[in-house]
Tab-separated table of C-alpha atoms in Angstrom:
chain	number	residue	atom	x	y	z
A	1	UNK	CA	-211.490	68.193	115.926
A	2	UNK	CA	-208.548	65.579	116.425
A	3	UNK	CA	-210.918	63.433	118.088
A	4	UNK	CA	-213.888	63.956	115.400
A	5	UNK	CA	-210.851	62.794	113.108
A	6	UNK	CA	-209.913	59.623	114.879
A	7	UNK	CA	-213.703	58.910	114.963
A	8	UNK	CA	-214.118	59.394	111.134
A	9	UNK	CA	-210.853	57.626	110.302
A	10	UNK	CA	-211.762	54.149	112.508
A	11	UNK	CA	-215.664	53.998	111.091
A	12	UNK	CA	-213.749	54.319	107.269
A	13	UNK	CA	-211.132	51.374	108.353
A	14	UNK	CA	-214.476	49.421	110.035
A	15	UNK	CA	-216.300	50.075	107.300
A	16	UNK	CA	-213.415	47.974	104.968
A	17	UNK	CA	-213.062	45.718	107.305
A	18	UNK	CA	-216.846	44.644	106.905
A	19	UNK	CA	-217.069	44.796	103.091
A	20	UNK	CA	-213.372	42.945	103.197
A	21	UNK	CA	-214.797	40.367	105.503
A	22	UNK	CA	-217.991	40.153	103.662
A	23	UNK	CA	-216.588	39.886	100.105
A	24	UNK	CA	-214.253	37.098	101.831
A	25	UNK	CA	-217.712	35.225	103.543
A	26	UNK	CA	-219.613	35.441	100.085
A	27	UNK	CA	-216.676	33.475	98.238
A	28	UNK	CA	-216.649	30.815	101.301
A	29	UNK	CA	-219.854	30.426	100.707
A	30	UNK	CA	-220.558	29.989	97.111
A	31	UNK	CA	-217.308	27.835	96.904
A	32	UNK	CA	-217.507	24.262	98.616
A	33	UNK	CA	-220.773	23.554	97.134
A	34	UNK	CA	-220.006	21.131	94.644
A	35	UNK	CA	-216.988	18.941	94.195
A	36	UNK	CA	-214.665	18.586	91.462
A	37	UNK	CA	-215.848	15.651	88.943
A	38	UNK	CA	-212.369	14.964	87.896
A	39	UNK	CA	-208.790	14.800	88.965
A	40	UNK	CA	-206.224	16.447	86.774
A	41	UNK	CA	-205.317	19.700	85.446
A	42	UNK	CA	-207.406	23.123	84.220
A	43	UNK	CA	-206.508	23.505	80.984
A	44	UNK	CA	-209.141	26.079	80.009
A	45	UNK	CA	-211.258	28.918	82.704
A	46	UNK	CA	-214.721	29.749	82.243
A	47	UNK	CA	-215.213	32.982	79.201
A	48	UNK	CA	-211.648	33.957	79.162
A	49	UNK	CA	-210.579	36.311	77.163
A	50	UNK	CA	-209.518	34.260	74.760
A	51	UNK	CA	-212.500	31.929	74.387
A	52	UNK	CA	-215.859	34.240	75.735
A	53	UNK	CA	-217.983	31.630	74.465
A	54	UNK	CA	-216.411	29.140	76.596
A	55	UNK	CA	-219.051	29.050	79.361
A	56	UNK	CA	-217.396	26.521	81.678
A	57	UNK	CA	-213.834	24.611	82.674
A	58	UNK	CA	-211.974	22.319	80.714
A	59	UNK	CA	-210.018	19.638	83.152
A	60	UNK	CA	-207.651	17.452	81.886
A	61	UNK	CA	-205.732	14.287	82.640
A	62	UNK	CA	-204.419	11.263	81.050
A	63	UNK	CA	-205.452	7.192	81.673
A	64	UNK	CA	-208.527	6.137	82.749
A	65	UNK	CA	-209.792	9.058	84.810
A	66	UNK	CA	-213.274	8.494	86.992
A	67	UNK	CA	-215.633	11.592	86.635
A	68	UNK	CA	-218.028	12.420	89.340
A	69	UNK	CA	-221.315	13.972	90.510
A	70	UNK	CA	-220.257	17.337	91.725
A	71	UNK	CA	-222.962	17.131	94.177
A	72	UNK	CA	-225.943	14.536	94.912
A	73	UNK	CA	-229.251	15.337	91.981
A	74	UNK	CA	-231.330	13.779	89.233
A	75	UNK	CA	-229.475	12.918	85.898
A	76	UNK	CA	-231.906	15.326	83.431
A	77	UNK	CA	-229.728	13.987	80.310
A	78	UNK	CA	-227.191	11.699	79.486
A	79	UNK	CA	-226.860	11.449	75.178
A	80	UNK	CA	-224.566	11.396	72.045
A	81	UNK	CA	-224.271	15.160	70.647
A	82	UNK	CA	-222.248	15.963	68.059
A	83	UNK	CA	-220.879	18.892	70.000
A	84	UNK	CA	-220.402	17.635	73.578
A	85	UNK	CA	-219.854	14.351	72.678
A	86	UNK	CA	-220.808	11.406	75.582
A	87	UNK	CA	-222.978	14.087	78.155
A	88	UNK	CA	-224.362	13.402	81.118
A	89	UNK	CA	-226.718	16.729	83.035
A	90	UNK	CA	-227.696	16.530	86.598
A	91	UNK	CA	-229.982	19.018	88.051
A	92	UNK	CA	-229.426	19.636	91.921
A	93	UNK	CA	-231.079	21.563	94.881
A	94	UNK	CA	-228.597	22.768	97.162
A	95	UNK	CA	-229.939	25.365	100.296
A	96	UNK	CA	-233.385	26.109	98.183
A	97	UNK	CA	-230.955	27.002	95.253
A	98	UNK	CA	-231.489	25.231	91.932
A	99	UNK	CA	-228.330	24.079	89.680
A	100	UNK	CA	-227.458	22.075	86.554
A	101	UNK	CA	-224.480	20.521	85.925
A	102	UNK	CA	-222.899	19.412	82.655
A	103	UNK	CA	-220.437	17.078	82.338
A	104	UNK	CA	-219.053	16.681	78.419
A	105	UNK	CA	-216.460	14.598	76.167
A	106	UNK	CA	-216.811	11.546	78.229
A	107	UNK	CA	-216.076	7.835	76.782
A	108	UNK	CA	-218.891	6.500	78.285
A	109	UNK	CA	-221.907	7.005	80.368
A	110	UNK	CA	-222.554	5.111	83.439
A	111	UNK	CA	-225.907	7.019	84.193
A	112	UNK	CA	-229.699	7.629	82.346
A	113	UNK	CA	-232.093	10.147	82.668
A	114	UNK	CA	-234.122	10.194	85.330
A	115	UNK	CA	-231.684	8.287	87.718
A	116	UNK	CA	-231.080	10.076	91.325
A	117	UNK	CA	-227.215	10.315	91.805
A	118	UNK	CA	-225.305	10.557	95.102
A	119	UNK	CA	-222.106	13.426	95.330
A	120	UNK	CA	-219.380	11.320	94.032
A	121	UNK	CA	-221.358	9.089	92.101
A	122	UNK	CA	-219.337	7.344	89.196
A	123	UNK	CA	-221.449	8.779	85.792
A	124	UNK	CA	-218.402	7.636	83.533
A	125	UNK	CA	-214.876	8.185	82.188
A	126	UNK	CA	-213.360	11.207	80.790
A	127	UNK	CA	-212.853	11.636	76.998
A	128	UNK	CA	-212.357	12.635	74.282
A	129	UNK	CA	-215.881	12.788	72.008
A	130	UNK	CA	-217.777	15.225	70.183
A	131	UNK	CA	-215.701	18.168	69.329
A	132	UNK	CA	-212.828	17.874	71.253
A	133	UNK	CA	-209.149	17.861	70.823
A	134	UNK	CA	-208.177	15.993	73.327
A	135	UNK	CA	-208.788	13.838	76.741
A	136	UNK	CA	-210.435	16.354	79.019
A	137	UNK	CA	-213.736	16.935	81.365
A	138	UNK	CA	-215.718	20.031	79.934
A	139	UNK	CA	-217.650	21.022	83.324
A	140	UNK	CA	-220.497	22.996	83.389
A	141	UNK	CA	-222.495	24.622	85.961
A	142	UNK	CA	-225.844	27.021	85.292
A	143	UNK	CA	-228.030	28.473	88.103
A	144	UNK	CA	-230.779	27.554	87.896
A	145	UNK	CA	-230.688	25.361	84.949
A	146	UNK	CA	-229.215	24.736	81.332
A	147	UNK	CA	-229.978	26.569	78.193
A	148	UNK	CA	-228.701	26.417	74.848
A	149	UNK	CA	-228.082	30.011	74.797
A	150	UNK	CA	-226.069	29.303	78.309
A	151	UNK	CA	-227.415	32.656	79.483
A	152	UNK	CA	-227.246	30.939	83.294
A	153	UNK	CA	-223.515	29.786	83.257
A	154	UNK	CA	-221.765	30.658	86.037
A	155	UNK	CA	-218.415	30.434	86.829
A	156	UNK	CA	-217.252	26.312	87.978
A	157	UNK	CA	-214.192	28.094	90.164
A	158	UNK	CA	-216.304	30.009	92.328
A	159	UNK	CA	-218.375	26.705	93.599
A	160	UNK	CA	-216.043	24.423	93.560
A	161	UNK	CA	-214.867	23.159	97.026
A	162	UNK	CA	-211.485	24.074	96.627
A	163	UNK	CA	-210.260	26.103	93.978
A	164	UNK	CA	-206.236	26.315	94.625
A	165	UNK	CA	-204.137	28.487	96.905
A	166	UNK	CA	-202.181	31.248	95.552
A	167	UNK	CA	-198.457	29.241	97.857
A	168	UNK	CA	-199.359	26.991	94.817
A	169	UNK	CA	-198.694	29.647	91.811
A	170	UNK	CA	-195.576	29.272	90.094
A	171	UNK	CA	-193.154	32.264	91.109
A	172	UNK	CA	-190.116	31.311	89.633
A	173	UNK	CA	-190.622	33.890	86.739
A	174	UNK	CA	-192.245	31.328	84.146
A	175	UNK	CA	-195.507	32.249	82.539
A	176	UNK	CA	-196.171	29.519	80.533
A	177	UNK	CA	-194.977	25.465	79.300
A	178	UNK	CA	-193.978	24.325	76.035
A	179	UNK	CA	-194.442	20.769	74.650
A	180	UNK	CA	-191.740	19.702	71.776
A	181	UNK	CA	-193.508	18.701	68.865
A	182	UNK	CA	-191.927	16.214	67.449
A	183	UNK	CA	-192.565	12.046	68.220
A	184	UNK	CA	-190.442	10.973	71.237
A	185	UNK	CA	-186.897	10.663	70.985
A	186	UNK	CA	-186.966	13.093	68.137
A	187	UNK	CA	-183.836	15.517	69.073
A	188	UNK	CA	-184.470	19.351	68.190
A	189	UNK	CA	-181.095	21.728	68.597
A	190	UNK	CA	-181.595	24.398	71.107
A	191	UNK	CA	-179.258	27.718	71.699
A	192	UNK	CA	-177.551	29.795	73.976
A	193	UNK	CA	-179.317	32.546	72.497
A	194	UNK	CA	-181.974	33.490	69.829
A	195	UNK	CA	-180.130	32.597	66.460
A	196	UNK	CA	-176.698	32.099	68.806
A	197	UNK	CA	-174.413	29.243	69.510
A	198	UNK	CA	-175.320	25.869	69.483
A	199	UNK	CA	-176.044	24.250	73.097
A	200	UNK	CA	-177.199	20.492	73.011
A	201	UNK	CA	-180.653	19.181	71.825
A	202	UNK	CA	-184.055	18.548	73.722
A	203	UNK	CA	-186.446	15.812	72.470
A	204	UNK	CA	-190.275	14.946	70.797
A	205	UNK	CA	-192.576	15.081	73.664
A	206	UNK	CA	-190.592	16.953	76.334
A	207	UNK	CA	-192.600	20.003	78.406
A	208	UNK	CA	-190.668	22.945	79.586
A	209	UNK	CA	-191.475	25.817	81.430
A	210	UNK	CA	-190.747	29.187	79.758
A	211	UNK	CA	-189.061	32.101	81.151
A	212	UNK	CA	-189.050	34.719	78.209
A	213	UNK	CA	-189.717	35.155	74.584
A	214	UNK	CA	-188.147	37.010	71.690
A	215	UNK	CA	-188.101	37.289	68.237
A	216	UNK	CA	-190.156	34.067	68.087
A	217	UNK	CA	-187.897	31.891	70.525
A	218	UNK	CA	-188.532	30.472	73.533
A	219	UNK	CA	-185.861	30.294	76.741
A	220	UNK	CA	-186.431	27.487	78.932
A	221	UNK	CA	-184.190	27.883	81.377
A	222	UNK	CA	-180.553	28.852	81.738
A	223	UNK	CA	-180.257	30.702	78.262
A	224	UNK	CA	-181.741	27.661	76.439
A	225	UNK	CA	-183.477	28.963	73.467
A	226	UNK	CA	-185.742	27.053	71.318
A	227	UNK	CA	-187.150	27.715	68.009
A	228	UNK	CA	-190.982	28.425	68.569
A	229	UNK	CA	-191.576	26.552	65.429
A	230	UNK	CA	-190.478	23.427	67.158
A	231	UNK	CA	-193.076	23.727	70.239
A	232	UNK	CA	-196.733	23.597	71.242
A	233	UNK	CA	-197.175	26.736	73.753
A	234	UNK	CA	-199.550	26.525	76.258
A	235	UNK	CA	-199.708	30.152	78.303
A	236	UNK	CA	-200.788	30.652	82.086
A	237	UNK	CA	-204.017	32.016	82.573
A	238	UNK	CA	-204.634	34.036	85.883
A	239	UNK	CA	-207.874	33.534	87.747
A	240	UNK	CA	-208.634	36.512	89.898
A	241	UNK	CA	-209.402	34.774	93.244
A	242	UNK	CA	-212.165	36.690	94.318
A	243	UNK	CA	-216.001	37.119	94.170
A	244	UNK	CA	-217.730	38.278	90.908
A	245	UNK	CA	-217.617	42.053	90.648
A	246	UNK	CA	-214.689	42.471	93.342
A	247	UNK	CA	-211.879	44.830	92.650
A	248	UNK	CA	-208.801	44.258	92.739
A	249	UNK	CA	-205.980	46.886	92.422
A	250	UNK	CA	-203.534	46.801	89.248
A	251	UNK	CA	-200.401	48.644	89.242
A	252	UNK	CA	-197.997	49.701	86.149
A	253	UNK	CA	-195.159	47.741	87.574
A	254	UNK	CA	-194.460	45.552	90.916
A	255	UNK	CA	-195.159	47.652	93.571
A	256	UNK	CA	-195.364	50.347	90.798
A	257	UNK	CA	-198.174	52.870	89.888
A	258	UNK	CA	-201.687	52.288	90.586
A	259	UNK	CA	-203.136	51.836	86.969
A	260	UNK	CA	-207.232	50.350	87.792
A	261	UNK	CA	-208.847	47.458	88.891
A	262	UNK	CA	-209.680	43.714	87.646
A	263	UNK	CA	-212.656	41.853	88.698
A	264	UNK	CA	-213.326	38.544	90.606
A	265	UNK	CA	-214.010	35.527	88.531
A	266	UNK	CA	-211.958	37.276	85.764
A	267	UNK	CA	-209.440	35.741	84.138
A	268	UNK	CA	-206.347	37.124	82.118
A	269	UNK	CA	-203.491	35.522	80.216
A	270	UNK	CA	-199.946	36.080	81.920
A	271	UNK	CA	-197.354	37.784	79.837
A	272	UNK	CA	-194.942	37.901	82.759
A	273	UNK	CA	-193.891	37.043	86.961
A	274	UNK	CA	-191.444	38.953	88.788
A	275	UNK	CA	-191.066	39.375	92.277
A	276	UNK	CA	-194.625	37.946	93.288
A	277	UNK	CA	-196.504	39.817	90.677
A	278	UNK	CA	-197.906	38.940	87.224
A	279	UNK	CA	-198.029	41.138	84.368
A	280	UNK	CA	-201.490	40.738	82.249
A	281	UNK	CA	-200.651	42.824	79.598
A	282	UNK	CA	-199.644	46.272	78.563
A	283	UNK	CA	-197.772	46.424	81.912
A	284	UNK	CA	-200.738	45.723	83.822
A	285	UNK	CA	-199.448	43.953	87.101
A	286	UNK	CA	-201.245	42.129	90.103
A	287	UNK	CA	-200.209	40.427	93.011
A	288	UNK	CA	-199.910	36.859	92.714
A	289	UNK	CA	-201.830	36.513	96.565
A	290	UNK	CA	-204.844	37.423	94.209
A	291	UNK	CA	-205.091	35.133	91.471
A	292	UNK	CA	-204.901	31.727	91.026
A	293	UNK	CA	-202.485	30.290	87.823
A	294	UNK	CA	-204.136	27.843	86.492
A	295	UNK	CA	-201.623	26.247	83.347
């Protein structure tokens, strides 16, 4: 019986181990097939929960940033629309698998339809055209091609060649930045406390990362409170690092209760990080080896 036991309890741990290794294989390889178009920072993931109808990445930098063929095709469009602005499409075959990428907002186009692009390939600058808010790269992929509906959108952070490393997430107990809004050089008093004693002043144009919130204040750092009327908040959204469909294991607290699962590709705003872990909500805590924070 003890040996019927050991028998059962090694097949259940080899068993993990292959669906483990295999969920960790299927990630490798969807991921490194394309590169990234753009330098510079995500700024939005792909259907968060937030913006579901956002059905790819936002990247964003500022100056005069090259964008890229994520990976060598044909150029199926390259237009003015009054939604994507400057757009350039490329339609790939990678392995026997079709793709189409979609690259939107740029100032210019370097490319036309029907011209064969290499991986790498200038196709023009980002921008800030059509309906956009700001300089930024809206980056699309769809398997196997583009449709206005976007019913074949997939997710860019699962094919792109390198999507971050969770030694890069901030664990310092931030969850989020704050821009003063106000022109430069534009003081704005901040506090040792929400409504409490004067401390000094921060400026027009200044980030910050924030540690807490309350009662519509912002601390960013060493009990300096800010009024959140003053600020532009921008909150971190975690990626969870893992194929589409794979569990991960959410707890009530770090290292708390186990509470349910969240799914790879899925992304969550972060309300909180403590000791590692990042609380999505509702007390709903993961482990920060798991996601990637993308700000």
């Amino acid at each position: 019986m003890i040996g019927k036991i050991k028998r059962t309890r090694l097949a259940l741990l080899l068993t993990f181990s292959m669906v483990f290794a295999l969920a960790a294989n299927i990630k490798v390889e969807a991921q490194g097939l394309f590169i990234w178009p753009a330098e510079g920072q995500v700024t939005s993931g792909f259907r968060t929960v937030d913006r579901p109808d956002h059905h790819g990445i936002d990247i964003a930098k500022s100056g005069d940033v090259p964008v890229v063929a994520a990976a060598s095709g044909t150029v199926s469009k390259s237009y003015y629309s009054d939604s994507y602005g400057n757009v350039v499409f490329i339609r790939h075959t990678i392995n026997g698998t079709q793709y189409e990428t979609v690259y939107a907002h740029l100032r210019n186009r370097a490319v036309s339809e029907g011209q064969t692009v290499s991986q790498g390939q200038f196709i023009g600058y980002m921008g800030n055209t059509g309906q956009s808010s700001g300089q930024h790269l809206h980056f699309e992929i769809h398997k196997p091609y583009w449709t206005s509906d976007k019913r074949y959108a997939v997710d860019p952070l699962q094919y792109l060649n390198t999507v971050g490393s969770p030694a890069n997430n901030p664990y310092d107990g931030t969850f989020g930045t704050l821009t003063v809004n106000y022109p430069a050089g534009y003081g704005v008093n901040v506090y040792n406390a929400p409504n409490g004693s004067y401390k000094g002043k921060v400026y027009g144009g200044e980030s910050y990362k924030v540690y807490a919130y309350k009662d519509g204040w912002y601390d960013i750092g060493n009990s300096t409170w800010i009024k959140a009327e003053h600020v532009i908040f921008k909150r971190y959204i975690a990626y969870i690092n893992f194929p589409s469909g794979y569990g991960v294991n959410v707890y009530n607290a770090p290292n708390g209760s186990y509470k349910g699962r969240v799914y790879g590709g899925e992304s969550y705003k972060v309300y909180a990080e403590k000791d590692g872990w990042y609380d999505l909500g509702n007390s709903t805590w993961v482990k920060g080896e798991h996601v990637i924070i993308i700000k």
